[in-house]
Amino acid sequence: VWAVTHMSVWFTVAFTFDRLVAICWVKLQTSYCSERTAAVVVGVISSLSCFISIPWYFIFEPSEILNNVPWYCQYKEAYYTSATWIVYHWFDTIITPFVPFFLILLMNVVTVRHILAANRFRRNLLHQKSNSGNDAEMENRRKSIILLFAISGSFIVLWLMYVLNFIFSRTLSSYFYLSYKDAVYIVQQVTDMLKVLSCCTNTVIYALTQSKFRKDVKYLVIYP
């Protein structure tokens, strides 16, 4: 699950950069926005995500042992006390999601500013009112803004609790819980649930906002 969450986050970054190139850097679009580039980006992100996530699979131990049978999982105590694990946890959290937060916000600001500036120029050129709604190009740009903010906003909202919980736990050393009703345990579980949920929201957003995506999925279902 750790590799998948890394992939999901960095795929969102890659998509945001792809939209930035397609909208703001037209000359670069022909060489960058291609199937070959997409395959390379997906391959690199997937490989690095798997590699970075390897240590996570060695940090758990059984939470309970009943009749010599291990049940559930919990972090080993070394995860909270070992300097190596503390450094790795900070590194992993900086890579995902702190850096993506910054990159997505930065690229969205640049993209939206470019779209708004282009829209103002186009309205002046065509002598159209801002609410006329009969310009296909401006409508496409409006949809691009909606899609960008939907994907980026979903990512930020679903990862925000993880960031706050990470800062709170590492700052106050609040790691342990006494029972499954403990607030620390509940927050950890909700945080993990939202983090995993973020891996599948992009598909839903695409389905709701992109007619071409829905058409391709429908074609795939009818003609597998």
mmCIF file of C-alpha atoms in Angstrom:
data_model
loop_
_atom_site.group_PDB
_atom_site.id
_atom_site.type_symbol
_atom_site.label_atom_id
_atom_site.label_comp_id
_atom_site.label_asym_id
_atom_site.label_seq_id
_atom_site.Cartn_x
_atom_site.Cartn_y
_atom_site.Cartn_z
ATOM 1 C CA VAL A 1 0.000 0.000 0.000
ATOM 2 C CA TRP A 2 2.923 2.382 0.606
ATOM 3 C CA ALA A 3 4.216 2.007 -2.921
ATOM 4 C CA VAL A 4 0.725 2.582 -4.303
ATOM 5 C CA THR A 5 0.239 5.763 -2.292
ATOM 6 C CA HIS A 6 3.587 7.084 -3.502
ATOM 7 C CA MET A 7 2.602 6.275 -7.073
ATOM 8 C CA SER A 8 -0.786 7.919 -6.733
ATOM 9 C CA VAL A 9 0.670 11.139 -5.344
ATOM 10 C CA TRP A 10 3.442 11.436 -7.891
ATOM 11 C CA PHE A 11 1.117 10.502 -10.755
ATOM 12 C CA THR A 12 -0.931 13.517 -9.658
ATOM 13 C CA VAL A 13 2.215 15.645 -9.798
ATOM 14 C CA ALA A 14 3.031 14.259 -13.245
ATOM 15 C CA PHE A 15 -0.493 14.974 -14.473
ATOM 16 C CA THR A 16 -0.315 18.528 -13.141
ATOM 17 C CA PHE A 17 3.011 19.063 -14.901
ATOM 18 C CA ASP A 18 1.572 17.571 -18.087
ATOM 19 C CA ARG A 19 -1.283 20.103 -17.987
ATOM 20 C CA LEU A 20 1.232 22.875 -17.319
ATOM 21 C CA VAL A 21 3.226 21.926 -20.402
ATOM 22 C CA ALA A 22 0.140 21.493 -22.585
ATOM 23 C CA ILE A 23 -1.328 24.854 -21.608
ATOM 24 C CA CYS A 24 1.669 27.108 -20.953
ATOM 25 C CA TRP A 25 4.528 25.729 -23.050
ATOM 26 C CA VAL A 26 3.073 24.947 -26.448
ATOM 27 C CA LYS A 27 6.469 24.471 -28.108
ATOM 28 C CA LEU A 28 7.420 21.788 -25.597
ATOM 29 C CA GLN A 29 4.023 20.115 -25.872
ATOM 30 C CA THR A 30 4.750 18.258 -29.113
ATOM 31 C CA SER A 31 7.848 16.577 -27.723
ATOM 32 C CA TYR A 32 6.762 16.024 -24.121
ATOM 33 C CA CYS A 33 3.050 15.171 -24.357
ATOM 34 C CA SER A 34 3.427 11.812 -26.059
ATOM 35 C CA GLU A 35 2.698 8.174 -25.275
ATOM 36 C CA ARG A 36 6.408 7.396 -25.068
ATOM 37 C CA THR A 37 7.022 10.129 -22.499
ATOM 38 C CA ALA A 38 3.981 9.019 -20.516
ATOM 39 C CA ALA A 39 5.263 5.432 -20.451
ATOM 40 C CA VAL A 40 8.704 6.566 -19.261
ATOM 41 C CA VAL A 41 7.245 8.792 -16.542
ATOM 42 C CA VAL A 42 4.913 6.048 -15.306
ATOM 43 C CA GLY A 43 7.748 3.526 -15.287
ATOM 44 C CA VAL A 44 10.162 5.786 -13.412
ATOM 45 C CA ILE A 45 7.582 6.828 -10.813
ATOM 46 C CA SER A 46 6.463 3.233 -10.255
ATOM 47 C CA SER A 47 10.017 1.937 -9.876
ATOM 48 C CA LEU A 48 11.124 4.671 -7.484
ATOM 49 C CA SER A 49 7.935 4.348 -5.442
ATOM 50 C CA CYS A 50 8.510 0.625 -4.942
ATOM 51 C CA PHE A 51 12.155 1.174 -4.040
ATOM 52 C CA ILE A 52 11.483 3.955 -1.527
ATOM 53 C CA SER A 53 8.716 1.938 0.128
ATOM 54 C CA ILE A 54 10.773 -1.208 0.781
ATOM 55 C CA PRO A 55 11.713 -0.330 4.421
ATOM 56 C CA TRP A 56 8.056 -0.077 5.436
ATOM 57 C CA TYR A 57 7.654 -3.828 5.081
ATOM 58 C CA PHE A 58 10.183 -4.468 7.864
ATOM 59 C CA ILE A 59 8.812 -2.205 10.571
ATOM 60 C CA PHE A 60 5.760 -4.159 11.721
ATOM 61 C CA GLU A 61 5.229 -6.820 14.343
ATOM 62 C CA PRO A 62 2.132 -8.704 15.527
ATOM 63 C CA SER A 63 -0.148 -6.648 17.717
ATOM 64 C CA GLU A 64 -1.441 -9.714 19.538
ATOM 65 C CA ILE A 65 -0.499 -13.384 19.695
ATOM 66 C CA LEU A 66 -3.306 -15.780 20.545
ATOM 67 C CA ASN A 67 -2.576 -19.505 20.692
ATOM 68 C CA ASN A 68 0.737 -18.864 18.945
ATOM 69 C CA VAL A 69 -1.105 -17.197 16.075
ATOM 70 C CA PRO A 70 -0.175 -13.554 15.309
ATOM 71 C CA TRP A 71 -3.065 -11.114 14.948
ATOM 72 C CA TYR A 72 -3.092 -7.601 13.517
ATOM 73 C CA CYS A 73 -0.034 -5.419 13.080
ATOM 74 C CA GLN A 74 1.628 -2.596 14.914
ATOM 75 C CA TYR A 75 4.806 -0.593 14.531
ATOM 76 C CA LYS A 76 7.882 -1.883 16.297
ATOM 77 C CA GLU A 77 9.100 0.269 19.153
ATOM 78 C CA ALA A 78 12.269 1.016 17.187
ATOM 79 C CA TYR A 79 10.130 2.898 14.689
ATOM 80 C CA TYR A 80 9.558 5.595 17.305
ATOM 81 C CA THR A 81 12.950 5.584 19.022
ATOM 82 C CA SER A 82 15.567 4.629 16.437
ATOM 83 C CA ALA A 83 17.311 7.579 14.793
ATOM 84 C CA THR A 84 17.451 5.665 11.522
ATOM 85 C CA TRP A 85 13.704 5.156 11.406
ATOM 86 C CA ILE A 86 13.007 8.723 12.482
ATOM 87 C CA VAL A 87 15.186 10.041 9.653
ATOM 88 C CA TYR A 88 13.558 7.656 7.180
ATOM 89 C CA HIS A 89 10.071 8.675 8.298
ATOM 90 C CA TRP A 90 10.924 12.350 7.830
ATOM 91 C CA PHE A 91 12.462 11.605 4.438
ATOM 92 C CA ASP A 92 9.449 9.573 3.344
ATOM 93 C CA THR A 93 7.003 12.248 4.483
ATOM 94 C CA ILE A 94 8.970 15.020 2.786
ATOM 95 C CA ILE A 95 8.967 13.030 -0.449
ATOM 96 C CA THR A 96 5.265 12.260 -0.030
ATOM 97 C CA PRO A 97 3.356 14.493 0.482
ATOM 98 C CA PHE A 98 5.281 17.690 1.412
ATOM 99 C CA VAL A 99 7.151 18.107 -1.883
ATOM 100 C CA PRO A 100 4.078 17.212 -3.992
ATOM 101 C CA PHE A 101 2.023 19.756 -2.005
ATOM 102 C CA PHE A 102 4.442 22.500 -2.970
ATOM 103 C CA LEU A 103 4.863 21.397 -6.586
ATOM 104 C CA ILE A 104 1.144 20.998 -7.243
ATOM 105 C CA LEU A 105 0.277 24.368 -5.748
ATOM 106 C CA LEU A 106 3.092 26.078 -7.656
ATOM 107 C CA MET A 107 2.214 24.509 -11.004
ATOM 108 C CA ASN A 108 -1.497 25.173 -10.545
ATOM 109 C CA VAL A 109 -0.848 28.835 -9.794
ATOM 110 C CA VAL A 110 1.279 29.180 -12.931
ATOM 111 C CA THR A 111 -1.254 27.300 -15.070
ATOM 112 C CA VAL A 112 -4.289 29.205 -13.822
ATOM 113 C CA ARG A 113 -2.535 32.562 -14.209
ATOM 114 C CA HIS A 114 -1.673 31.662 -17.791
ATOM 115 C CA ILE A 115 -5.242 30.573 -18.548
ATOM 116 C CA LEU A 116 -6.753 33.720 -17.036
ATOM 117 C CA ALA A 117 -4.319 35.953 -18.914
ATOM 118 C CA ALA A 118 -5.052 34.124 -22.175
ATOM 119 C CA ASN A 119 -8.792 34.422 -21.550
ATOM 120 C CA ARG A 120 -8.545 38.166 -20.984
ATOM 121 C CA PHE A 121 -6.567 38.571 -24.191
ATOM 122 C CA ARG A 122 -9.015 36.404 -26.118
ATOM 123 C CA ARG A 123 -12.037 38.322 -24.829
ATOM 124 C CA ASN A 124 -10.470 41.598 -25.801
ATOM 125 C CA LEU A 125 -9.557 40.217 -29.193
ATOM 126 C CA LEU A 126 -13.005 38.842 -29.927
ATOM 127 C CA HIS A 127 -14.904 41.604 -28.100
ATOM 128 C CA GLN A 128 -16.812 39.041 -26.085
ATOM 129 C CA LYS A 129 -18.316 39.369 -22.656
ATOM 130 C CA SER A 130 -16.814 37.218 -19.913
ATOM 131 C CA ASN A 131 -20.084 35.356 -19.375
ATOM 132 C CA SER A 132 -21.036 34.825 -23.004
ATOM 133 C CA GLY A 133 -20.110 31.153 -22.892
ATOM 134 C CA ASN A 134 -20.093 30.707 -26.685
ATOM 135 C CA ASP A 135 -16.339 30.388 -27.152
ATOM 136 C CA ALA A 136 -15.274 26.739 -27.349
ATOM 137 C CA GLU A 137 -11.632 27.533 -26.566
ATOM 138 C CA MET A 138 -12.489 29.417 -23.396
ATOM 139 C CA GLU A 139 -14.866 26.647 -22.377
ATOM 140 C CA ASN A 140 -12.062 24.097 -22.738
ATOM 141 C CA ARG A 141 -9.810 26.260 -20.597
ATOM 142 C CA ARG A 142 -12.519 26.563 -17.966
ATOM 143 C CA LYS A 143 -12.847 22.775 -17.872
ATOM 144 C CA SER A 144 -9.069 22.475 -17.522
ATOM 145 C CA ILE A 145 -9.149 24.734 -14.473
ATOM 146 C CA ILE A 146 -11.989 22.719 -12.937
ATOM 147 C CA LEU A 147 -10.150 19.442 -13.526
ATOM 148 C CA LEU A 148 -6.901 20.793 -12.095
ATOM 149 C CA PHE A 149 -8.544 22.084 -8.954
ATOM 150 C CA ALA A 150 -10.661 18.953 -8.517
ATOM 151 C CA ILE A 151 -7.654 16.623 -8.634
ATOM 152 C CA SER A 152 -5.343 18.896 -6.654
ATOM 153 C CA GLY A 153 -8.014 19.764 -4.101
ATOM 154 C CA SER A 154 -8.879 16.115 -3.572
ATOM 155 C CA PHE A 155 -5.222 15.292 -3.024
ATOM 156 C CA ILE A 156 -4.689 18.109 -0.522
ATOM 157 C CA VAL A 157 -7.862 17.413 1.463
ATOM 158 C CA LEU A 158 -7.269 13.667 1.746
ATOM 159 C CA TRP A 159 -3.614 14.052 2.751
ATOM 160 C CA LEU A 160 -4.059 17.029 5.076
ATOM 161 C CA MET A 161 -4.982 14.911 8.092
ATOM 162 C CA TYR A 162 -1.908 12.733 7.536
ATOM 163 C CA VAL A 163 0.332 15.793 7.531
ATOM 164 C CA LEU A 164 -1.238 17.194 10.689
ATOM 165 C CA ASN A 165 -1.054 13.821 12.437
ATOM 166 C CA PHE A 166 2.592 13.414 11.435
ATOM 167 C CA ILE A 167 3.541 16.840 12.771
ATOM 168 C CA PHE A 168 1.544 16.304 15.961
ATOM 169 C CA SER A 169 2.920 12.836 16.700
ATOM 170 C CA ARG A 170 6.544 13.654 15.927
ATOM 171 C CA THR A 171 6.455 16.968 17.769
ATOM 172 C CA LEU A 172 4.681 15.770 20.912
ATOM 173 C CA SER A 173 5.915 12.158 20.745
ATOM 174 C CA SER A 174 2.324 10.959 20.886
ATOM 175 C CA TYR A 175 2.558 7.512 19.320
ATOM 176 C CA PHE A 176 1.036 4.963 21.645
ATOM 177 C CA TYR A 177 -2.548 4.073 22.450
ATOM 178 C CA LEU A 178 -4.029 2.023 25.255
ATOM 179 C CA SER A 179 -7.020 0.566 23.430
ATOM 180 C CA TYR A 180 -8.797 0.593 20.104
ATOM 181 C CA LYS A 181 -11.051 3.340 21.461
ATOM 182 C CA ASP A 182 -8.103 5.622 22.126
ATOM 183 C CA ALA A 183 -8.141 8.881 20.143
ATOM 184 C CA VAL A 184 -4.591 8.263 18.915
ATOM 185 C CA TYR A 185 -5.599 4.917 17.410
ATOM 186 C CA ILE A 186 -8.751 6.344 15.814
ATOM 187 C CA VAL A 187 -6.845 9.236 14.254
ATOM 188 C CA GLN A 188 -4.220 6.850 12.880
ATOM 189 C CA GLN A 189 -6.861 4.624 11.308
ATOM 190 C CA VAL A 190 -8.813 7.512 9.794
ATOM 191 C CA THR A 191 -5.574 8.983 8.465
ATOM 192 C CA ASP A 192 -4.636 5.695 6.811
ATOM 193 C CA MET A 193 -8.135 5.324 5.378
ATOM 194 C CA LEU A 194 -8.061 8.788 3.796
ATOM 195 C CA LYS A 195 -4.563 8.192 2.468
ATOM 196 C CA VAL A 196 -5.627 4.978 0.758
ATOM 197 C CA LEU A 197 -8.820 6.615 -0.494
ATOM 198 C CA SER A 198 -6.724 9.241 -2.262
ATOM 199 C CA CYS A 199 -5.362 6.504 -4.530
ATOM 200 C CA CYS A 200 -8.700 6.017 -6.290
ATOM 201 C CA THR A 201 -10.251 9.481 -6.373
ATOM 202 C CA ASN A 202 -8.559 10.571 -9.605
ATOM 203 C CA THR A 203 -10.379 7.887 -11.583
ATOM 204 C CA VAL A 204 -13.712 9.092 -10.226
ATOM 205 C CA ILE A 205 -12.860 12.713 -11.002
ATOM 206 C CA TYR A 206 -11.864 11.814 -14.555
ATOM 207 C CA ALA A 207 -15.119 9.915 -15.019
ATOM 208 C CA LEU A 208 -17.169 12.870 -13.783
ATOM 209 C CA THR A 209 -15.393 15.605 -15.728
ATOM 210 C CA GLN A 210 -13.964 14.068 -18.904
ATOM 211 C CA SER A 211 -16.340 12.856 -21.599
ATOM 212 C CA LYS A 212 -13.470 11.341 -23.600
ATOM 213 C CA PHE A 213 -12.390 9.327 -20.563
ATOM 214 C CA ARG A 214 -15.939 7.998 -20.117
ATOM 215 C CA LYS A 215 -16.093 7.152 -23.803
ATOM 216 C CA ASP A 216 -12.798 5.239 -23.667
ATOM 217 C CA VAL A 217 -13.875 3.308 -20.564
ATOM 218 C CA LYS A 218 -17.188 2.443 -22.197
ATOM 219 C CA TYR A 219 -15.370 1.248 -25.310
ATOM 220 C CA LEU A 220 -13.024 -0.843 -23.152
ATOM 221 C CA VAL A 221 -15.973 -2.488 -21.402
ATOM 222 C CA ILE A 222 -17.866 -3.216 -24.614
ATOM 223 C CA TYR A 223 -14.809 -4.329 -26.600
ATOM 224 C CA PRO A 224 -12.338 -5.772 -24.057
#
